[in-house]
Amino acid sequence: MKRIKFLVLILMLCTFNMVAQQKKYVSYVVKNGETMKSIAKDYDISTRDLLRLNPDIGRKPKENTVIIVPNKNYGKQVIGVEKTETYIVKPKETLFGISKKHNITIEELIEANPELLNDGLKIGMHLEIPAAIESKESDLTNYITHTVVKDDTVYNLTKKYEVSQENLMALNPALSEGLKLGMVLKIKPIATTIEEDITEGSFEGGEEVVDTGLFEEPFNLKKTIDVAIMLPYQLNKYSDSIPEKVLSKGNSILNIATDFHMGSVMAIDSLRSKGVTVNIKYFDTQNSKYKLQTIVNNNDFSETDVIIGPLFYAKAHWLSKHVNAPVIAPIYSKDQKSLSASNLIKSDDANDLLLEEHLLDYMKATYNGENIIVINDVEEKSQSRLWRVVNKLKTIDSIQDITVLKPSKGNIENAKFAQKLKKNTKNWIFLISDEIVTTATAINNLKGFMEDYDLTLLSIDKGRNFDKIDNSFLGQLNFTYPTTDFVNMQDPKVKNFYTKFSAKYATLPSKYAVRGFDVTYDILLRLASENSIEEALRAGKSSRISAVFNYNKKLFGSFENNGVYIIKYNKELSPVLVE
């Protein structure tokens, strides 16, 4: 098998305001005369361990070969420790100006001076200013970590990682002040009992990562799958390992490509462990159409079974016009509706009409005399959707009446809900709005009816308008919505994937790492089970770690993934898959 020229670039993630999370490994470019033994000595690890990190690299790699090495700074977490200084308010100064001058937010300034600023800012005031950030080191080397994102709760984290609240609090004393966005938490010690075979194509003792059980036909083990993966590694920008200053600024493209690559490697290793023969070539597109043109000019893809990438849709579409091989666009783009090609595969088609269609199909299939109330804002852009949905709902047998409520001056009177809700039957409240005020008004009104009425809140999307809505309310409202990705942490196969990923990379998979696994695993498994790409894509619906795949081909157009989940929050505050 040809040597893989571009290996995993294990990089640090973007830094948050005061907490930086690092990855355990970084990339390194081999210099003239270096051997794996000399590099291992420089990084204070054994040659065997370095070879295990780079299973396709020999003991004497060629100059400019990219390998993985330990991050010497790994395990040093920078945690904000506040100091203060006194500042005297000058004439004509404002809270905004003072906060900008000291690089803090207005909220932080008020929080530091609650009594002084109670009556407003005045000349001559002595304000306490949160000043410089000192740093202290916290060893994360031996722990699985989690970076807090929106919607996280201590309860959900304990369920997700199967740890007790007491242990989580003991490892993270700062939790006594509550969860904060960007906070890096120690979850539990990394298991050290899993060993990884360094034989090419193996994965952690040969145990499969995910057994889908979705294709009844056995793999064609005599078949060799030739795959090309094209991602913007951007190695042309760096003569050695990626500089820390680049990473600390948060190179989003680099992080996405890195994480997607890690997931793809996991998928390929898993399939190889099942006996599937996969020949893989990696290409650095450098996020450049010129570089893409060079790749096409210098390589023959006529025998390639599938090309995964480029990362961004416009470039994947361009590539599909210049090669005969099937090209998978791995990530959704709003541009993809107008750009198609017969050999282009849209692996994510999460457009609003698709989500709307699946939610309405679910409602039609489960309708049993529910009282339907539709809530809509007064925005012009949402009116066409409102009446389209209402008209489709009216086609459902037995629906006698649909009530539409709209806010007046940003508010919907509580009395209107009291008048339209019914106690003796189930109530479906369909929110057709992405407007924050309308969403908050609707849910605040429904809070008062949750104990006495059977309520289900439905929406076409869980967008930004839900960002500040407490999950406890969504659970009590049986909130139901469609989505193209969902991670069920109670699924043993999903837990297995997370365990193996964290053991291999000493970090939890990002959504792009999961996406890399799902897209790569799904298409290669289909190709290993069927005779052609056409048969593979028509083989039926499949669910992976996060994504669901159900391909359909448009006439004279592309294959499109129309797979959608229906998710419902329950009283235990956990979203569950209902379809």
Coordinates of C-alpha atoms in Angstrom, one line a residue:
M1 CA 0.0 0.0 0.0
K2 CA 1.3 3.4 -0.9
R3 CA 2.5 5.5 2.0
I4 CA 0.1 8.0 3.2
K5 CA 1.8 11.4 2.6
F6 CA -0.5 13.5 4.8
L7 CA -1.2 12.2 8.3
V8 CA -3.4 13.5 11.0
L9 CA -2.7 17.0 12.0
I10 CA -3.5 17.0 15.7
L11 CA -3.8 20.6 16.6
M12 CA -5.0 22.8 19.5
L13 CA -8.5 24.0 19.3
C14 CA -9.4 27.7 19.3
T15 CA -8.8 29.5 22.6
F16 CA -11.7 30.9 24.5
N17 CA -11.5 34.2 26.5
M18 CA -9.7 32.9 29.5
V19 CA -9.4 29.1 29.1
A20 CA -7.3 27.4 26.5
Q21 CA -7.8 23.7 25.6
Q22 CA -4.9 22.0 23.9
K23 CA -4.6 18.8 21.9
K24 CA -2.1 16.1 22.8
Y25 CA -0.3 16.0 19.5
V26 CA 0.9 18.4 16.8
S27 CA 2.3 17.9 13.3
Y28 CA 6.0 17.9 12.6
V29 CA 7.9 18.1 9.3
V30 CA 10.9 15.8 9.1
K31 CA 14.3 17.6 8.5
N32 CA 17.2 16.2 6.4
G33 CA 19.1 13.5 8.2
E34 CA 16.5 13.0 11.0
T35 CA 15.3 9.5 11.9
M36 CA 12.3 8.4 14.0
K37 CA 14.8 7.5 16.7
S38 CA 16.4 11.0 16.8
I39 CA 13.0 12.7 16.7
A40 CA 11.7 10.4 19.5
K41 CA 14.7 11.3 21.6
D42 CA 14.1 15.0 21.1
Y43 CA 10.5 14.7 22.2
D44 CA 11.4 12.4 25.2
I45 CA 9.4 9.4 24.1
S46 CA 10.4 5.9 22.9
T47 CA 10.9 5.1 19.2
R48 CA 8.2 2.5 19.5
D49 CA 5.7 5.0 20.8
L50 CA 6.5 7.4 18.0
L51 CA 6.1 4.6 15.4
R52 CA 2.7 3.7 17.0
L53 CA 1.6 7.3 16.4
N54 CA 2.7 7.1 12.8
P55 CA 2.0 3.5 11.6
D56 CA 2.6 4.2 7.9
I57 CA 6.0 5.8 8.4
G58 CA 9.3 3.8 8.4
R59 CA 12.2 4.3 10.8
K60 CA 14.0 6.6 8.2
P61 CA 11.4 8.9 6.8
K62 CA 12.1 11.1 3.9
E63 CA 12.8 14.8 4.3
N64 CA 9.6 17.0 4.5
T65 CA 7.4 14.0 5.6
V66 CA 4.7 15.1 7.9
I67 CA 4.4 13.1 11.1
I68 CA 2.7 13.3 14.5
V69 CA 4.6 14.2 17.6
P70 CA 3.6 14.9 21.2
N71 CA 2.7 18.5 22.0
K72 CA 5.4 19.6 24.5
N73 CA 2.9 22.2 25.9
Y74 CA 0.1 19.7 26.3
G75 CA -1.5 19.7 29.8
K76 CA -0.8 23.3 30.6
Q77 CA -4.2 25.0 30.9
V78 CA -4.3 28.8 31.2
I79 CA -7.0 29.7 33.7
G80 CA -8.0 33.3 34.3
V81 CA -7.2 34.7 37.8
E82 CA -8.6 38.2 38.3
K83 CA -6.7 41.1 39.7
T84 CA -8.1 44.6 40.1
E85 CA -7.0 48.2 39.8
T86 CA -8.6 51.4 40.7
Y87 CA -9.7 53.9 38.0
I88 CA -11.0 57.5 38.5
V89 CA -13.8 58.5 36.2
K90 CA -13.0 61.6 34.1
P91 CA -15.4 64.1 32.6
K92 CA -17.5 62.9 29.5
E93 CA -16.5 59.3 30.1
T94 CA -19.0 56.5 29.6
L95 CA -19.3 52.9 30.7
F96 CA -18.7 51.8 27.1
G97 CA -15.5 53.9 26.8
I98 CA -14.1 52.7 30.1
S99 CA -14.8 49.1 29.4
K100 CA -13.2 49.3 25.9
K101 CA -10.2 51.1 27.4
H102 CA -9.6 48.2 29.8
N103 CA -10.6 45.5 27.4
I104 CA -13.5 44.2 29.5
T105 CA -17.3 44.1 29.0
I106 CA -19.7 46.6 30.5
E107 CA -21.3 43.7 32.4
E108 CA -17.9 42.9 34.0
L109 CA -17.4 46.6 35.0
I110 CA -20.9 46.8 36.6
E111 CA -20.4 43.4 38.3
A112 CA -17.2 44.7 39.9
N113 CA -18.9 47.9 41.1
P114 CA -22.5 47.1 41.8
E115 CA -23.2 49.6 44.5
L116 CA -21.3 52.5 43.0
L117 CA -22.9 52.2 39.6
N118 CA -26.4 51.7 41.0
D119 CA -27.2 55.4 40.3
G120 CA -25.2 55.7 37.2
L121 CA -21.7 56.8 36.3
K122 CA -20.4 60.0 37.9
I123 CA -17.2 62.1 37.6
G124 CA -14.6 61.3 40.2
M125 CA -15.9 57.8 41.0
H126 CA -13.2 55.3 42.0
L127 CA -14.0 52.2 40.0
E128 CA -12.6 48.7 40.5
I129 CA -11.3 47.5 37.1
P130 CA -10.7 43.8 36.5
A131 CA -7.2 44.0 35.2
A132 CA -4.4 41.8 33.9
I133 CA -4.9 38.0 33.7
E134 CA -2.4 35.9 35.6
S135 CA -2.0 32.3 34.6
K136 CA -1.6 29.2 36.5
E137 CA -1.1 25.7 35.2
S138 CA -3.5 22.8 35.7
D139 CA -2.5 19.4 34.5
L140 CA -5.0 18.0 32.1
T141 CA -2.7 15.4 30.6
N142 CA -4.3 12.3 32.2
Y143 CA -7.9 13.4 31.9
I144 CA -10.7 13.4 29.3
T145 CA -11.8 17.0 29.1
H146 CA -15.0 18.8 28.0
T147 CA -15.3 22.4 26.9
V148 CA -18.7 23.9 28.0
V149 CA -21.0 25.0 25.2
K150 CA -24.5 26.4 25.2
D151 CA -27.2 24.0 26.4
D152 CA -24.8 22.1 28.7
T153 CA -26.0 21.4 32.3
V154 CA -24.2 19.5 35.1
Y155 CA -27.0 16.9 34.9
N156 CA -26.6 16.3 31.2
L157 CA -22.8 16.1 31.5
T158 CA -23.0 13.5 34.2
K159 CA -25.4 11.4 32.0
K160 CA -23.3 11.9 28.9
Y161 CA -20.1 10.8 30.4
E162 CA -21.5 8.4 33.1
V163 CA -19.9 10.2 36.0
S164 CA -21.4 11.2 39.3
Q165 CA -22.1 14.9 40.1
E166 CA -19.9 14.5 43.2
N167 CA -16.9 13.3 41.2
L168 CA -17.4 16.1 38.6
M169 CA -17.5 18.7 41.3
A170 CA -14.5 17.3 43.1
L171 CA -12.4 17.5 39.9
N172 CA -13.7 20.9 39.0
P173 CA -14.1 23.1 42.2
A174 CA -15.0 26.1 40.0
L175 CA -18.3 24.4 39.2
S176 CA -19.5 25.6 42.6
E177 CA -20.1 29.0 40.8
G178 CA -22.0 27.4 38.0
L179 CA -21.2 26.4 34.4
K180 CA -19.7 29.1 32.1
L181 CA -19.2 29.0 28.3
G182 CA -15.7 28.0 27.4
M183 CA -15.0 26.5 30.8
V184 CA -12.7 23.4 30.4
L185 CA -13.8 20.6 32.7
K186 CA -11.9 17.5 33.8
I187 CA -14.3 14.6 33.2
K188 CA -12.5 11.5 34.3
P189 CA -9.0 9.9 34.0
I190 CA -8.1 8.6 30.6
A191 CA -8.1 4.8 30.5
T192 CA -4.6 3.4 30.0
T193 CA -5.5 -0.2 29.3
I194 CA -6.3 0.1 25.6
E195 CA -3.4 -0.8 23.5
E196 CA -3.0 0.1 19.8
D197 CA -1.5 -2.3 17.3
I198 CA 1.0 -0.5 15.0
T199 CA 0.3 -2.8 12.1
E200 CA -0.9 -0.8 9.1
G201 CA -4.7 -0.8 8.8
S202 CA -5.4 -2.1 12.4
F203 CA -7.3 -0.3 15.0
E204 CA -7.0 -0.8 18.7
G205 CA -6.8 -4.6 18.9
G206 CA -9.0 -5.0 15.8
E207 CA -12.3 -4.3 17.6
E208 CA -14.7 -2.5 15.3
V209 CA -15.8 1.0 16.2
V210 CA -19.4 0.8 15.0
D211 CA -21.4 -2.2 13.8
T212 CA -24.2 -0.6 11.9
G213 CA -26.2 -3.8 11.1
L214 CA -27.9 -1.9 8.3
F215 CA -26.6 -3.8 5.3
E216 CA -27.6 -7.4 5.3
E217 CA -25.3 -8.4 2.5
P218 CA -21.8 -9.5 3.5
F219 CA -18.8 -7.3 2.5
N220 CA -17.1 -8.2 -0.7
L221 CA -13.7 -8.8 0.9
K222 CA -12.2 -9.4 -2.6
K223 CA -13.0 -5.8 -3.5
T224 CA -10.5 -3.0 -3.1
I225 CA -11.9 0.5 -2.5
D226 CA -9.8 3.3 -3.9
V227 CA -10.5 6.6 -2.0
A228 CA -9.1 10.1 -2.3
I229 CA -9.7 12.6 0.6
M230 CA -9.2 16.3 -0.2
L231 CA -9.0 18.7 2.7
P232 CA -7.4 22.2 3.2
Y233 CA -4.5 21.1 5.4
Q234 CA -2.6 24.3 4.3
L235 CA 0.8 22.7 4.9
N236 CA 2.2 25.1 2.3
K237 CA 2.0 27.9 4.9
Y238 CA 4.2 26.2 7.5
S239 CA 7.8 24.9 7.0
D240 CA 7.7 23.0 10.3
S241 CA 5.0 22.2 12.9
I242 CA 2.1 24.6 13.0
P243 CA 3.1 27.7 15.0
E244 CA 1.3 28.2 18.3
K245 CA 0.5 31.8 17.5
V246 CA -1.5 30.7 14.5
L247 CA -3.5 28.2 16.6
S248 CA -4.1 30.6 19.4
K249 CA -5.8 33.0 17.0
G250 CA -8.1 30.2 16.0
N251 CA -7.6 29.1 12.4
S252 CA -11.1 27.7 11.9
I253 CA -10.4 26.1 8.5
L254 CA -7.4 24.4 9.9
N255 CA -9.3 23.1 12.9
I256 CA -12.2 21.9 10.8
A257 CA -9.9 20.1 8.3
T258 CA -7.9 18.5 11.2
D259 CA -10.9 17.3 13.1
F260 CA -12.7 16.0 9.9
H261 CA -9.4 14.1 9.0
M262 CA -9.3 12.4 12.5
G263 CA -12.8 11.2 12.1
S264 CA -12.1 9.8 8.6
V265 CA -9.0 8.0 9.8
M266 CA -11.1 6.3 12.6
A267 CA -13.6 5.2 9.9
I268 CA -11.0 3.8 7.6
D269 CA -9.2 1.9 10.5
S270 CA -12.5 0.5 11.6
L271 CA -13.4 -0.9 8.1
R272 CA -9.9 -2.3 7.6
S273 CA -10.3 -4.1 10.9
K274 CA -13.4 -5.8 9.4
G275 CA -11.4 -7.0 6.4
V276 CA -12.3 -4.3 3.9
T277 CA -9.3 -3.3 1.7
V278 CA -9.1 0.5 1.4
N279 CA -6.4 2.3 -0.6
I280 CA -6.4 5.9 0.5
K281 CA -4.7 9.0 -0.9
Y282 CA -4.7 12.4 0.9
F283 CA -4.5 15.7 -1.0
D284 CA -3.9 19.1 0.5
T285 CA -6.2 21.5 -1.4
Q286 CA -4.8 24.5 0.5
N287 CA -8.4 25.9 0.2
S288 CA -7.3 27.1 -3.3
K289 CA -8.9 26.5 -6.7
Y290 CA -5.5 26.9 -8.3
K291 CA -4.1 24.1 -6.1
L292 CA -7.2 22.0 -6.9
Q293 CA -6.6 22.5 -10.6
T294 CA -3.0 21.4 -10.1
I295 CA -4.1 18.2 -8.3
V296 CA -6.5 17.4 -11.1
N297 CA -3.8 18.0 -13.8
N298 CA -1.3 15.8 -12.0
N299 CA -3.4 12.8 -11.0
D300 CA -5.6 10.2 -12.7
F301 CA -8.9 9.7 -10.8
S302 CA -10.5 7.5 -13.5
E303 CA -10.1 4.4 -11.2
T304 CA -11.0 6.2 -8.0
D305 CA -14.2 4.8 -6.4
V306 CA -15.0 8.0 -4.5
I307 CA -13.5 11.4 -3.7
I308 CA -14.4 12.8 -0.3
G309 CA -14.1 16.6 -0.4
P310 CA -13.0 19.3 -1.0
L311 CA -14.4 20.6 2.3
F312 CA -16.4 23.5 0.9
Y313 CA -19.2 23.0 -1.5
A314 CA -18.3 25.4 -4.3
K315 CA -14.9 23.6 -4.7
A316 CA -16.5 20.2 -4.5
H317 CA -18.9 21.2 -7.3
W318 CA -16.0 22.6 -9.4
L319 CA -14.1 19.3 -8.9
S320 CA -17.1 17.2 -10.0
K321 CA -17.1 19.1 -13.3
H322 CA -13.4 18.2 -13.9
V323 CA -13.3 14.5 -12.9
N324 CA -15.3 11.4 -13.7
A325 CA -15.2 10.0 -10.2
P326 CA -18.0 10.4 -7.7
V327 CA -17.4 13.5 -5.5
I328 CA -18.9 13.8 -2.0
A329 CA -19.5 17.3 -0.6
P330 CA -19.1 16.6 3.1
I331 CA -20.6 19.8 4.6
Y332 CA -23.8 21.7 4.0
S333 CA -23.8 25.0 2.1
K334 CA -26.7 27.3 1.2
D335 CA -25.1 27.5 -2.3
Q336 CA -25.7 23.8 -3.0
K337 CA -29.4 24.2 -4.0
S338 CA -28.4 25.9 -7.3
L339 CA -25.2 23.9 -8.0
S340 CA -25.5 20.2 -9.0
A341 CA -23.8 17.6 -11.1
S342 CA -24.5 14.0 -12.0
N343 CA -21.4 12.7 -10.1
L344 CA -21.8 15.1 -7.1
I345 CA -23.1 13.7 -3.9
K346 CA -24.7 16.1 -1.4
S347 CA -24.1 14.3 1.9
D348 CA -25.9 17.0 3.9
D349 CA -29.0 18.7 2.5
A350 CA -30.4 20.2 5.7
N351 CA -32.5 22.9 4.0
D352 CA -35.6 24.3 5.7
L353 CA -38.1 22.8 3.2
L354 CA -36.7 19.3 3.9
L355 CA -37.0 19.7 7.6
E356 CA -40.5 21.1 7.3
E357 CA -41.6 18.2 5.1
H358 CA -40.3 15.6 7.6
L359 CA -41.9 17.3 10.6
L360 CA -45.3 17.6 8.8
D361 CA -45.0 13.9 7.7
Y362 CA -44.4 13.0 11.4
M363 CA -47.4 15.1 12.5
K364 CA -49.6 13.4 9.9
A365 CA -48.5 9.9 10.9
T366 CA -49.0 10.5 14.6
Y367 CA -52.1 12.8 14.6
N368 CA -54.8 11.6 16.9
G369 CA -57.3 14.5 17.4
E370 CA -54.8 17.0 18.9
N371 CA -55.8 20.6 19.3
I372 CA -53.5 22.6 16.9
I373 CA -52.3 26.1 17.6
V374 CA -49.9 27.8 15.3
I375 CA -47.7 30.7 16.6
N376 CA -46.2 33.1 14.1
D377 CA -44.5 36.5 14.2
V378 CA -45.4 39.4 12.0
E379 CA -42.3 39.3 9.9
E380 CA -43.0 39.3 6.2
K381 CA -40.5 36.6 5.4
S382 CA -42.3 34.0 7.6
Q383 CA -45.8 34.6 6.2
S384 CA -45.4 32.3 3.1
R385 CA -44.2 29.5 5.3
L386 CA -47.1 30.1 7.8
W387 CA -49.8 29.6 5.2
R388 CA -47.9 26.8 3.4
V389 CA -47.8 24.8 6.7
V390 CA -51.4 25.6 7.6
N391 CA -52.6 24.5 4.2
K392 CA -50.6 21.3 4.5
L393 CA -51.9 20.6 8.0
K394 CA -55.5 21.0 6.8
T395 CA -55.0 18.1 4.4
I396 CA -54.6 15.8 7.4
D397 CA -57.8 13.8 7.9
S398 CA -60.0 14.8 10.9
I399 CA -58.4 18.2 11.5
Q400 CA -61.4 20.5 12.0
D401 CA -59.7 23.7 13.1
I402 CA -56.3 25.4 13.3
T403 CA -55.8 28.5 15.4
V404 CA -53.1 31.1 14.4
L405 CA -51.8 33.4 17.1
K406 CA -49.6 36.4 16.3
P407 CA -48.0 38.9 18.7
S408 CA -49.2 42.5 19.0
K409 CA -46.4 44.9 19.8
G410 CA -44.1 42.0 20.6
N411 CA -46.5 40.3 23.0
I412 CA -49.2 37.6 22.8
E413 CA -51.7 38.0 25.6
N414 CA -52.0 35.2 28.1
A415 CA -55.7 35.2 27.8
K416 CA -55.5 34.2 24.1
F417 CA -53.7 31.0 25.1
A418 CA -56.2 30.4 27.8
Q419 CA -59.0 30.7 25.3
K420 CA -57.5 28.4 22.7
L421 CA -55.9 25.7 24.8
K422 CA -58.0 22.6 25.7
K423 CA -57.7 20.6 28.9
N424 CA -59.5 17.5 27.8
T425 CA -57.2 16.7 24.8
K426 CA -53.6 17.0 23.8
N427 CA -52.4 20.4 22.4
W428 CA -49.9 20.8 19.7
I429 CA -48.3 24.3 19.6
F430 CA -46.5 24.8 16.3
L431 CA -44.0 27.7 16.4
I432 CA -43.3 29.1 12.9
S433 CA -40.8 31.8 13.7
D434 CA -37.1 32.2 14.2
E435 CA -37.6 35.5 15.9
I436 CA -36.2 35.6 19.5
V437 CA -38.9 37.8 21.0
T438 CA -41.8 35.8 19.6
T439 CA -40.2 32.6 20.8
A440 CA -39.6 33.9 24.3
T441 CA -43.1 35.3 24.5
A442 CA -44.7 32.1 23.4
I443 CA -42.7 29.9 25.9
N444 CA -43.2 32.3 28.8
N445 CA -46.9 32.2 28.2
L446 CA -46.9 28.4 28.0
K447 CA -45.1 28.0 31.3
G448 CA -48.3 28.9 33.1
F449 CA -50.2 26.1 31.5
M450 CA -47.7 23.3 31.8
E451 CA -49.1 21.7 34.9
D452 CA -52.8 21.7 33.9
Y453 CA -52.5 21.0 30.1
D454 CA -51.0 18.4 27.9
L455 CA -48.7 20.5 25.7
T456 CA -46.3 19.7 22.9
L457 CA -44.2 22.5 21.3
L458 CA -43.1 21.8 17.7
S459 CA -40.7 23.8 15.6
I460 CA -39.1 23.4 12.2
D461 CA -35.7 24.1 13.6
K462 CA -34.0 24.5 17.0
G463 CA -32.2 27.7 16.0
R464 CA -30.7 30.7 17.8
N465 CA -34.1 31.8 19.0
F466 CA -33.9 28.9 21.5
D467 CA -30.4 29.7 22.7
K468 CA -31.6 31.3 25.9
I469 CA -34.5 29.0 26.5
D470 CA -33.9 26.7 29.5
N471 CA -33.9 23.0 28.6
S472 CA -36.1 22.3 31.6
F473 CA -38.9 24.2 30.0
L474 CA -38.4 22.4 26.6
G475 CA -38.6 19.1 28.4
Q476 CA -41.8 20.0 30.2
L477 CA -43.2 21.2 26.8
N478 CA -42.2 17.9 25.1
F479 CA -40.4 20.1 22.5
T480 CA -40.2 18.3 19.1
Y481 CA -38.2 19.3 16.1
P482 CA -36.4 17.8 13.0
T483 CA -32.7 17.7 12.5
T484 CA -30.1 16.1 10.3
D485 CA -27.7 15.3 13.1
F486 CA -28.2 13.8 16.6
V487 CA -25.8 12.1 19.0
N488 CA -27.5 9.6 21.4
M489 CA -25.0 9.2 24.2
Q490 CA -27.1 6.3 25.6
D491 CA -26.4 4.2 22.5
P492 CA -23.6 1.7 23.3
K493 CA -22.1 2.0 19.8
V494 CA -21.9 5.8 20.2
K495 CA -20.3 5.4 23.6
N496 CA -17.8 2.9 22.1
F497 CA -16.8 5.5 19.4
Y498 CA -16.3 8.3 22.0
T499 CA -14.2 6.0 24.2
K500 CA -12.0 4.9 21.4
F501 CA -11.6 8.4 19.9
S502 CA -10.6 9.8 23.3
A503 CA -8.2 7.0 23.9
K504 CA -6.6 7.5 20.5
Y505 CA -6.4 11.3 20.5
A506 CA -6.7 12.2 24.2
T507 CA -9.6 14.6 23.4
L508 CA -13.3 14.2 22.7
P509 CA -14.4 14.4 19.1
S510 CA -15.7 17.7 17.8
K511 CA -18.8 17.8 15.5
Y512 CA -16.4 17.9 12.5
A513 CA -14.6 14.8 13.7
V514 CA -17.9 13.0 14.1
R515 CA -18.9 14.3 10.6
G516 CA -15.6 13.0 9.2
F517 CA -16.3 9.6 10.6
D518 CA -19.9 9.5 9.5
V519 CA -19.4 10.6 5.9
T520 CA -16.3 8.3 5.4
Y521 CA -17.7 5.3 7.2
D522 CA -21.1 5.4 5.5
I523 CA -19.9 5.7 1.9
L524 CA -17.1 3.2 2.2
L525 CA -19.4 0.7 3.9
R526 CA -22.0 1.2 1.1
L527 CA -19.3 0.6 -1.5
A528 CA -18.0 -2.5 0.3
S529 CA -21.6 -3.9 0.3
E530 CA -22.7 -3.1 -3.2
N531 CA -21.3 -3.4 -6.8
S532 CA -21.5 0.2 -7.9
I533 CA -21.8 3.7 -6.5
E534 CA -25.4 3.9 -7.8
E535 CA -26.4 0.8 -6.0
A536 CA -24.5 1.8 -2.9
L537 CA -26.4 5.2 -2.7
R538 CA -29.7 3.5 -3.3
A539 CA -29.1 0.8 -0.6
G540 CA -31.4 2.4 1.9
K541 CA -31.4 4.5 5.1
S542 CA -28.5 4.3 7.5
S543 CA -27.7 6.0 10.9
R544 CA -24.2 6.6 12.1
I545 CA -22.7 8.4 15.1
S546 CA -24.6 11.6 14.4
A547 CA -25.8 11.7 10.9
V548 CA -28.6 9.8 9.1
F549 CA -28.2 9.0 5.4
N550 CA -31.0 8.4 2.9
Y551 CA -29.9 9.2 -0.6
N552 CA -32.2 10.1 -3.5
K553 CA -31.2 11.3 -6.9
K554 CA -32.8 14.3 -8.6
L555 CA -33.6 13.9 -12.3
F556 CA -30.5 15.1 -14.2
G557 CA -29.1 16.3 -10.9
S558 CA -27.1 15.1 -7.9
F559 CA -27.7 12.4 -5.3
E560 CA -29.0 14.2 -2.2
N561 CA -29.1 13.0 1.4
N562 CA -32.7 13.4 2.6
G563 CA -32.2 11.7 5.9
V564 CA -33.8 13.5 8.9
Y565 CA -34.3 12.7 12.6
I566 CA -37.3 13.7 14.6
I567 CA -36.1 14.6 18.2
K568 CA -38.3 15.1 21.3
Y569 CA -37.3 16.5 24.7
N570 CA -38.6 14.5 27.6
K571 CA -39.3 15.4 31.3
E572 CA -35.8 14.1 32.2
L573 CA -34.4 17.0 30.1
S574 CA -32.9 14.6 27.6
P575 CA -33.6 14.8 23.8
V576 CA -34.6 11.4 22.5
L577 CA -35.0 10.0 19.0
V578 CA -38.6 9.4 18.1
E579 CA -38.3 8.8 14.4

